[in-house]
Every structure is written in C-alpha cells, then in structure tokens.
Amino acid sequence: MGHKMTDVREMQKVMISPSTRFFTETVEVGRISPLSFFEAGASQYKDSRFYWQNADKTLTIVGIGQAYTLATGRTDGRYKDISEQWKQLCSILIKEEKDIDPVLFGGFSFDEENRKESEWNEFPSGYFVVPSFQLRIEEGKTFISINMITDHKEAALDFERLREERDKLIHIAQVEEFDFANHNKVIATTERGKEQYLKAVENATESIQQGNADKVVIARALELQFEQEVNSVKALHAITNEQQESYHFGLQKGESLFFGATPERLIEIKNGKAYSACVAGSIRRGKSAQEDRELGEALLGDRKNREEHQHVVSMISNIFNKYCTEVLIPKTPKLMKIRDIQHLYTSVEGALGEENDIFSFVEALHPTPALGGVPTDVALEIIRHEEEMDRGYYAAPIGWTDAAGNGEFAVAIRSGLLNSDRAYLYAGGGIVADSVPELEYDETWVKFRPVLRALGGKLNG
C-alpha cells in the first residue's frame, strides 16, 4: 500500500530516566478485522508487528510499532531480566481506569547455550515489544490503545501525533480491501540434516536404553524457497484458517516473521489463577470418524505415549504445587483433536501464590518434557550434542503479559520462520527406549504439515 505515515519511533528514547513516563489511552471502536489492522501497519511498521489469538478465540491482540523494546542476551537470569525491566516500566505507567492495560509481547529462545550461526541471528535470548498501537478484541468488543514511553517535554504534542496516526490505521483497516489469498509457489524444498536427524534419534534411543535419560526430544528442519517474497499477513491468514483450534501467533522482527499455530499452552495467569496444559503423546487423525475413534482409543491405551504424557504431568504438577495453592489436576488424560493430529491432554490449574509473576512460571516450566526431555539437564545436553541445529524460538515460550500481571504464553511448536522468499519449518518428537528412527521421522511430517500447507507447500513424507 502507498500510505505514508509518520515514523513515531524517532521521538522515543530507550533509556528510562527519572523524567520518563509511560502513557496509554484507549478508545473503543467498531468491528475491525485483526489481520486487516495488522496489514494496515505494513507500509510504516512492517518490521515491528505482532499477532496473537488464543485457542478458544476469546482474545485477539495485535501490536503495531514499538513504543519500547525489551531485549536480553543473557543465558542465566534472562527471565528475571525481562520481568524486572517490565516492572520498572509499569511503575511509571499513567492511565485512567477506562484504559486497557498495555501489553508486552514476545518470546525467548529455546536454549541460549546452544545458539549457532543460523537464520535466527537477529533474535536475541529474549525479545519483547510494547506496541505503539495495540488492538484488543475481547468479549465482542474492540479496543485500540496508544502507548507512549517518553521523557520529551512536549509529550502532549507527541501524543496528539499518535492519535492522528491511530486514526489513519483504523481508517485503513476498516476501509481498504485486503487480499489475503495465498499464491505462494514453492520452487525448492530441502530437508536439512535428514541423515543427521535419523542418526540423532538412534543415538538418543541408545542413550536412553543405557539409562542416561528417560526421554529426549529430537527435532529437525525443512527449508522452503519461494518464487517471490511471501507476505506476512497472508501467511498468518492461512495458518489461522488451517488450524482453528490452536493458539495463533506472529512476531515480526526486522525482515523475519516467526509464526505458527500451536495447540500447547505453557502458562496463563488470569485474575489470580494460573492455568497450564500437559500435551504429549500423539497419533494421526483417522480418515473416517470410526477410524479416528479407534486411533484415539489406541492412543489412550498406548504405554509409550502414556508414559511420555505422564512425564509432562509430573513435571508441571510439581511446579504448580510449588508456586500455587488449591491445585487441580485430573487423574487421566483426555484427547485433544486438531486437524492433522490428536494428542493426550491434561489440564492443570491453581491459585497463584504471592511474589510469582508469569515470567517465574515460564522459567520454571520451560522446557517441558514434551519439548526437552527427562531429566531436563541430561536431555538438553543430548539435544545440544546430537541435533546440530539452532532451534531459535521454535519450541520455546511465546506470548504476552500486561501491566496488571495477567497474560498467557504458549509453546511455539507447529511453527516456522519466514524471511523474504524463504521459510524454515521445525518439528520434533519424543524419543524413548523403544523408538524407531523411521517412525519418528514419519511423525515429524505430520507435524510439519500445518505450516507447510499454509505456505503452499506439499507433503513429501
């Protein structure tokens, strides 16, 4: 689009000084498509946008621009680092009761001790954004907020400019006609390190058989090359339609969009309650309702998958018992059915203890046994030695929190990194003592399928 907008990032400082203030203002507006709002910022804010929709579609958040960014390159203390920076910002927040709380959105890398030269180079250990313009759709109402963090003496004039910018974005989102149809043409599909992956599964299985670990998650990657640059909003539109039962996310940083549709919540905090989900153990969907039911029953009765699931339940329940009171955990798992796959699923909830924010839970829960292994430290060492790739933000925590302490993080699986005319897709599976490399390889193709299909690719496995 040819709409020219004021670059408000130039008038914001990045250092918090005694004179710095955090202003927010919210207006309720008519119905706006969240992806249209996301695309309305493309001309001026293409490199700094985010998108979030929870699994039951009761909350959608879109961010455009950067009122402030929080980043950390630390290996130890990175969760506390972001948490303390956010608390410092919130301590200078000026808002009226009617205003929606500002949101901080972003994610962490899977394993900061295993970073390599890769497509993830521009993503630090932790990266979060307070958007200049924030759309929030909840309970049938649409709100748009302006966030400004500044120490300028002329803050009132700056804020008025942001109001004009907000009105332009609203007008574009409501009036323009956007074509979200995907017309991507894949000209090359490369399985990166296929033989290395099969060998890694074999080696991990042997290590488990020798008693070094109970479970290790081994992942691999696909690289897609397209005929031309892939539009970020079209990729988001496709994945949200493909996987409607999942969490949908997109984090734009520079030229790269990390996006996906994950079934797995890591942690949600809402009004003093904490919620998590144990998702581990999987099987394909059936071609008929009868076959689907039989496969689901087989999954529920399968020893390997039930053991894999129980590792996750035990780990998450231990953390909730430490951080919460009144913990509730069902004794047996249920089936979570999404388009391409069904999982074993157990919900967990508890009353939030004092002095624990959402970043405390993220640190304690990541990586779950579903994405790392058991025991965690041993599994991570095996992953570092065997995978020979940088997972980046794949299988890591991504999500949001607000100034009131509410928020939600998901585990970023069923995801890919989009950069211009290339995309990098990631998938893995839990390896145990009786795992067979070829069968694990086949399962990764099922997990690649949602993002692969959303980008116009075809299943090769």
Short mmCIF file of N, CA and C in Angstrom, two decimals, residues 330-435:
data_model
loop_
_atom_site.label_atom_id
_atom_site.label_comp_id
_atom_site.label_asym_id
_atom_site.label_seq_id
_atom_site.Cartn_x
_atom_site.Cartn_y
_atom_site.Cartn_z
N PRO A 330 -6.66 -33.47 36.75
CA PRO A 330 -7.38 -34.72 36.50
C PRO A 330 -6.45 -35.92 36.58
N LYS A 331 -6.98 -37.07 36.96
CA LYS A 331 -6.16 -38.27 37.11
C LYS A 331 -5.81 -38.93 35.79
N THR A 332 -6.65 -38.76 34.78
CA THR A 332 -6.40 -39.39 33.49
C THR A 332 -6.49 -38.36 32.37
N PRO A 333 -5.72 -38.53 31.30
CA PRO A 333 -5.76 -37.56 30.21
C PRO A 333 -6.99 -37.72 29.33
N LYS A 334 -7.27 -36.68 28.57
CA LYS A 334 -8.30 -36.70 27.54
C LYS A 334 -7.62 -36.60 26.18
N LEU A 335 -8.42 -36.64 25.13
CA LEU A 335 -7.89 -36.46 23.78
C LEU A 335 -8.09 -35.02 23.33
N MET A 336 -7.05 -34.42 22.78
CA MET A 336 -7.15 -33.12 22.11
C MET A 336 -7.03 -33.39 20.61
N LYS A 337 -8.11 -33.14 19.88
CA LYS A 337 -8.13 -33.41 18.45
C LYS A 337 -8.03 -32.11 17.67
N ILE A 338 -6.98 -31.98 16.86
CA ILE A 338 -6.86 -30.86 15.94
C ILE A 338 -6.76 -31.42 14.52
N ARG A 339 -6.63 -30.58 13.55
CA ARG A 339 -6.88 -31.02 12.18
C ARG A 339 -6.03 -32.20 11.73
N ASP A 340 -4.75 -32.18 12.02
CA ASP A 340 -3.85 -33.20 11.48
C ASP A 340 -3.43 -34.26 12.49
N ILE A 341 -3.73 -34.04 13.77
CA ILE A 341 -3.14 -34.90 14.79
C ILE A 341 -4.01 -34.86 16.04
N GLN A 342 -3.94 -35.92 16.84
CA GLN A 342 -4.60 -35.91 18.15
C GLN A 342 -3.56 -36.20 19.23
N HIS A 343 -3.74 -35.51 20.35
CA HIS A 343 -2.78 -35.58 21.46
C HIS A 343 -3.46 -36.04 22.74
N LEU A 344 -2.66 -36.56 23.65
CA LEU A 344 -3.10 -36.73 25.03
C LEU A 344 -3.00 -35.38 25.72
N TYR A 345 -4.03 -35.05 26.52
CA TYR A 345 -4.13 -33.71 27.11
C TYR A 345 -4.62 -33.80 28.55
N THR A 346 -3.94 -33.09 29.44
CA THR A 346 -4.36 -32.97 30.84
C THR A 346 -4.26 -31.51 31.25
N SER A 347 -5.34 -30.96 31.79
CA SER A 347 -5.33 -29.57 32.25
C SER A 347 -4.80 -29.49 33.68
N VAL A 348 -4.21 -28.33 34.01
CA VAL A 348 -3.70 -28.07 35.35
C VAL A 348 -4.07 -26.65 35.73
N GLU A 349 -4.55 -26.46 36.95
CA GLU A 349 -4.83 -25.09 37.41
C GLU A 349 -4.58 -24.97 38.90
N GLY A 350 -4.37 -23.73 39.35
CA GLY A 350 -4.13 -23.48 40.76
C GLY A 350 -4.28 -22.01 41.08
N ALA A 351 -4.39 -21.70 42.35
CA ALA A 351 -4.45 -20.31 42.81
C ALA A 351 -3.03 -19.77 42.91
N LEU A 352 -2.82 -18.60 42.33
CA LEU A 352 -1.48 -18.02 42.24
C LEU A 352 -0.93 -17.66 43.61
N GLY A 353 0.30 -18.10 43.89
CA GLY A 353 0.95 -17.73 45.12
C GLY A 353 1.51 -16.32 45.07
N GLU A 354 1.91 -15.79 46.19
CA GLU A 354 2.45 -14.43 46.25
C GLU A 354 3.85 -14.39 45.65
N GLU A 355 4.18 -13.22 45.10
CA GLU A 355 5.52 -12.92 44.59
C GLU A 355 5.90 -13.77 43.38
N ASN A 356 4.93 -14.33 42.69
CA ASN A 356 5.22 -15.10 41.48
C ASN A 356 4.52 -14.44 40.30
N ASP A 357 5.31 -13.96 39.33
CA ASP A 357 4.69 -13.40 38.13
C ASP A 357 4.77 -14.43 37.01
N ILE A 358 4.26 -14.07 35.85
CA ILE A 358 4.18 -15.04 34.77
C ILE A 358 5.56 -15.48 34.29
N PHE A 359 6.57 -14.61 34.42
CA PHE A 359 7.91 -14.98 33.99
C PHE A 359 8.53 -16.02 34.92
N SER A 360 8.11 -16.05 36.18
CA SER A 360 8.57 -17.09 37.10
C SER A 360 8.10 -18.46 36.63
N PHE A 361 6.84 -18.52 36.19
CA PHE A 361 6.30 -19.77 35.68
C PHE A 361 6.98 -20.17 34.38
N VAL A 362 7.18 -19.21 33.48
CA VAL A 362 7.82 -19.51 32.20
C VAL A 362 9.20 -20.12 32.44
N GLU A 363 9.95 -19.53 33.34
CA GLU A 363 11.29 -20.04 33.64
C GLU A 363 11.23 -21.45 34.22
N ALA A 364 10.29 -21.68 35.14
CA ALA A 364 10.20 -22.97 35.80
C ALA A 364 9.68 -24.07 34.87
N LEU A 365 8.79 -23.70 33.95
CA LEU A 365 8.14 -24.70 33.09
C LEU A 365 8.92 -25.02 31.82
N HIS A 366 9.76 -24.09 31.37
CA HIS A 366 10.46 -24.32 30.10
C HIS A 366 11.84 -24.91 30.31
N PRO A 367 12.22 -25.94 29.51
CA PRO A 367 11.36 -26.66 28.58
C PRO A 367 10.61 -27.77 29.28
N THR A 368 9.36 -27.98 28.91
CA THR A 368 8.62 -29.11 29.46
C THR A 368 9.20 -30.40 28.88
N PRO A 369 8.91 -31.54 29.52
CA PRO A 369 9.37 -32.81 28.96
C PRO A 369 8.87 -33.07 27.55
N ALA A 370 7.77 -32.40 27.15
CA ALA A 370 7.22 -32.58 25.81
C ALA A 370 8.12 -31.98 24.75
N LEU A 371 8.99 -31.03 25.13
CA LEU A 371 9.86 -30.37 24.15
C LEU A 371 11.34 -30.51 24.45
N GLY A 372 11.67 -30.95 25.66
CA GLY A 372 13.07 -31.15 26.03
C GLY A 372 13.36 -32.62 26.30
N GLY A 373 12.84 -33.09 27.43
CA GLY A 373 13.03 -34.48 27.79
C GLY A 373 13.10 -34.66 29.28
N VAL A 374 13.48 -35.86 29.72
CA VAL A 374 13.55 -36.20 31.15
C VAL A 374 14.81 -37.04 31.39
N PRO A 375 15.65 -36.67 32.38
CA PRO A 375 15.63 -35.41 33.11
C PRO A 375 16.07 -34.25 32.20
N THR A 376 15.62 -33.05 32.55
CA THR A 376 15.80 -31.91 31.65
C THR A 376 17.25 -31.64 31.31
N ASP A 377 18.12 -31.59 32.32
CA ASP A 377 19.51 -31.20 32.07
C ASP A 377 20.22 -32.22 31.19
N VAL A 378 19.96 -33.50 31.42
CA VAL A 378 20.59 -34.55 30.61
C VAL A 378 20.05 -34.50 29.18
N ALA A 379 18.72 -34.33 29.06
CA ALA A 379 18.10 -34.27 27.74
C ALA A 379 18.65 -33.10 26.92
N LEU A 380 18.82 -31.94 27.56
CA LEU A 380 19.34 -30.77 26.86
C LEU A 380 20.76 -31.01 26.37
N GLU A 381 21.56 -31.68 27.17
CA GLU A 381 22.93 -31.97 26.74
C GLU A 381 22.94 -32.90 25.52
N ILE A 382 22.04 -33.87 25.51
CA ILE A 382 21.95 -34.78 24.36
C ILE A 382 21.49 -34.01 23.13
N ILE A 383 20.49 -33.13 23.30
CA ILE A 383 20.00 -32.31 22.19
C ILE A 383 21.12 -31.45 21.63
N ARG A 384 21.88 -30.79 22.50
CA ARG A 384 22.97 -29.92 22.05
C ARG A 384 24.01 -30.71 21.25
N HIS A 385 24.24 -31.92 21.66
CA HIS A 385 25.27 -32.73 21.01
C HIS A 385 24.78 -33.36 19.72
N GLU A 386 23.50 -33.76 19.68
CA GLU A 386 23.00 -34.57 18.57
C GLU A 386 22.29 -33.78 17.48
N GLU A 387 21.55 -32.73 17.84
CA GLU A 387 20.71 -32.07 16.82
C GLU A 387 21.51 -31.29 15.79
N GLU A 388 22.57 -30.66 16.23
CA GLU A 388 23.43 -29.87 15.35
C GLU A 388 22.65 -28.78 14.61
N MET A 389 21.70 -28.17 15.30
CA MET A 389 21.00 -27.03 14.72
C MET A 389 20.57 -26.09 15.85
N ASP A 390 20.26 -24.87 15.49
CA ASP A 390 19.77 -23.88 16.43
C ASP A 390 18.25 -23.84 16.33
N ARG A 391 17.56 -24.23 17.39
CA ARG A 391 16.09 -24.20 17.38
C ARG A 391 15.55 -22.78 17.37
N GLY A 392 16.37 -21.81 17.78
CA GLY A 392 15.87 -20.45 17.86
C GLY A 392 14.68 -20.36 18.80
N TYR A 393 13.58 -19.78 18.32
CA TYR A 393 12.38 -19.64 19.15
C TYR A 393 11.42 -20.81 18.98
N TYR A 394 11.76 -21.76 18.10
CA TYR A 394 10.93 -22.95 17.96
C TYR A 394 10.90 -23.73 19.27
N ALA A 395 9.72 -24.20 19.68
CA ALA A 395 9.51 -25.00 20.89
C ALA A 395 9.79 -24.22 22.16
N ALA A 396 9.85 -22.91 22.05
CA ALA A 396 10.16 -22.03 23.18
C ALA A 396 8.92 -21.23 23.59
N PRO A 397 8.99 -20.49 24.70
CA PRO A 397 7.82 -19.73 25.15
C PRO A 397 7.60 -18.47 24.31
N ILE A 398 6.36 -18.26 23.86
CA ILE A 398 5.98 -17.02 23.18
C ILE A 398 4.63 -16.59 23.71
N GLY A 399 4.47 -15.29 23.95
CA GLY A 399 3.19 -14.83 24.48
C GLY A 399 3.25 -13.42 25.00
N TRP A 400 2.37 -13.12 25.95
CA TRP A 400 2.19 -11.73 26.39
C TRP A 400 1.90 -11.67 27.88
N THR A 401 2.13 -10.49 28.41
CA THR A 401 1.66 -10.15 29.74
C THR A 401 1.25 -8.68 29.71
N ASP A 402 0.46 -8.26 30.71
CA ASP A 402 0.04 -6.86 30.73
C ASP A 402 0.43 -6.21 32.06
N ALA A 403 0.10 -4.95 32.18
CA ALA A 403 0.51 -4.18 33.36
C ALA A 403 -0.17 -4.65 34.62
N ALA A 404 -1.28 -5.39 34.49
CA ALA A 404 -1.99 -5.91 35.65
C ALA A 404 -1.47 -7.28 36.09
N GLY A 405 -0.54 -7.85 35.33
CA GLY A 405 0.02 -9.15 35.69
C GLY A 405 -0.66 -10.33 35.04
N ASN A 406 -1.71 -10.09 34.28
CA ASN A 406 -2.34 -11.18 33.53
C ASN A 406 -1.51 -11.48 32.28
N GLY A 407 -1.73 -12.64 31.69
CA GLY A 407 -1.01 -12.95 30.47
C GLY A 407 -1.09 -14.42 30.12
N GLU A 408 -0.50 -14.76 28.99
CA GLU A 408 -0.51 -16.15 28.55
C GLU A 408 0.68 -16.41 27.62
N PHE A 409 1.34 -17.54 27.85
CA PHE A 409 2.42 -18.00 26.98
C PHE A 409 2.09 -19.37 26.44
N ALA A 410 2.38 -19.57 25.17
CA ALA A 410 2.22 -20.87 24.54
C ALA A 410 3.60 -21.42 24.19
N VAL A 411 3.63 -22.71 23.86
CA VAL A 411 4.87 -23.35 23.43
C VAL A 411 4.89 -23.30 21.90
N ALA A 412 5.89 -22.66 21.32
CA ALA A 412 5.89 -22.33 19.90
C ALA A 412 6.28 -23.51 19.02
N ILE A 413 5.39 -24.52 19.00
CA ILE A 413 5.54 -25.61 18.04
C ILE A 413 4.59 -25.37 16.87
N ARG A 414 4.60 -26.28 15.87
CA ARG A 414 3.84 -26.09 14.63
C ARG A 414 4.12 -24.70 14.09
N SER A 415 5.40 -24.40 13.93
CA SER A 415 5.82 -23.02 13.66
C SER A 415 6.87 -22.97 12.57
N GLY A 416 7.09 -21.76 12.07
CA GLY A 416 8.11 -21.55 11.06
C GLY A 416 8.63 -20.13 11.09
N LEU A 417 9.81 -19.94 10.55
CA LEU A 417 10.42 -18.63 10.44
C LEU A 417 10.41 -18.23 8.98
N LEU A 418 9.75 -17.12 8.69
CA LEU A 418 9.60 -16.63 7.31
C LEU A 418 10.53 -15.45 7.11
N ASN A 419 11.33 -15.51 6.05
CA ASN A 419 12.23 -14.41 5.74
C ASN A 419 12.28 -14.22 4.24
N SER A 420 11.58 -13.17 3.76
CA SER A 420 11.54 -12.85 2.34
C SER A 420 11.03 -14.02 1.52
N ASP A 421 11.88 -14.62 0.69
CA ASP A 421 11.43 -15.71 -0.17
C ASP A 421 11.85 -17.07 0.36
N ARG A 422 12.14 -17.14 1.66
CA ARG A 422 12.50 -18.42 2.27
C ARG A 422 11.73 -18.62 3.58
N ALA A 423 11.49 -19.89 3.91
CA ALA A 423 10.86 -20.23 5.17
C ALA A 423 11.57 -21.44 5.77
N TYR A 424 11.64 -21.46 7.09
CA TYR A 424 12.29 -22.54 7.82
C TYR A 424 11.25 -23.12 8.78
N LEU A 425 10.97 -24.42 8.62
CA LEU A 425 9.94 -25.10 9.41
C LEU A 425 10.62 -26.09 10.35
N TYR A 426 9.99 -26.30 11.52
CA TYR A 426 10.61 -27.14 12.55
C TYR A 426 9.59 -28.13 13.10
N ALA A 427 10.05 -29.34 13.40
CA ALA A 427 9.20 -30.36 14.01
C ALA A 427 10.08 -31.36 14.73
N GLY A 428 9.53 -31.96 15.78
CA GLY A 428 10.28 -32.95 16.54
C GLY A 428 9.35 -33.92 17.22
N GLY A 429 9.93 -34.83 17.97
CA GLY A 429 9.14 -35.83 18.68
C GLY A 429 9.91 -36.39 19.85
N GLY A 430 9.17 -36.96 20.79
CA GLY A 430 9.77 -37.53 21.98
C GLY A 430 10.36 -38.90 21.72
N ILE A 431 11.65 -39.06 22.02
CA ILE A 431 12.34 -40.32 21.83
C ILE A 431 12.43 -41.05 23.17
N VAL A 432 12.03 -42.33 23.17
CA VAL A 432 12.12 -43.16 24.37
C VAL A 432 12.85 -44.45 24.01
N ALA A 433 12.87 -45.38 24.94
CA ALA A 433 13.74 -46.56 24.78
C ALA A 433 13.40 -47.43 23.57
N ASP A 434 12.13 -47.46 23.17
CA ASP A 434 11.76 -48.33 22.04
C ASP A 434 11.42 -47.54 20.78
N SER A 435 11.93 -46.33 20.66
CA SER A 435 11.67 -45.52 19.48
C SER A 435 12.37 -46.10 18.25
#
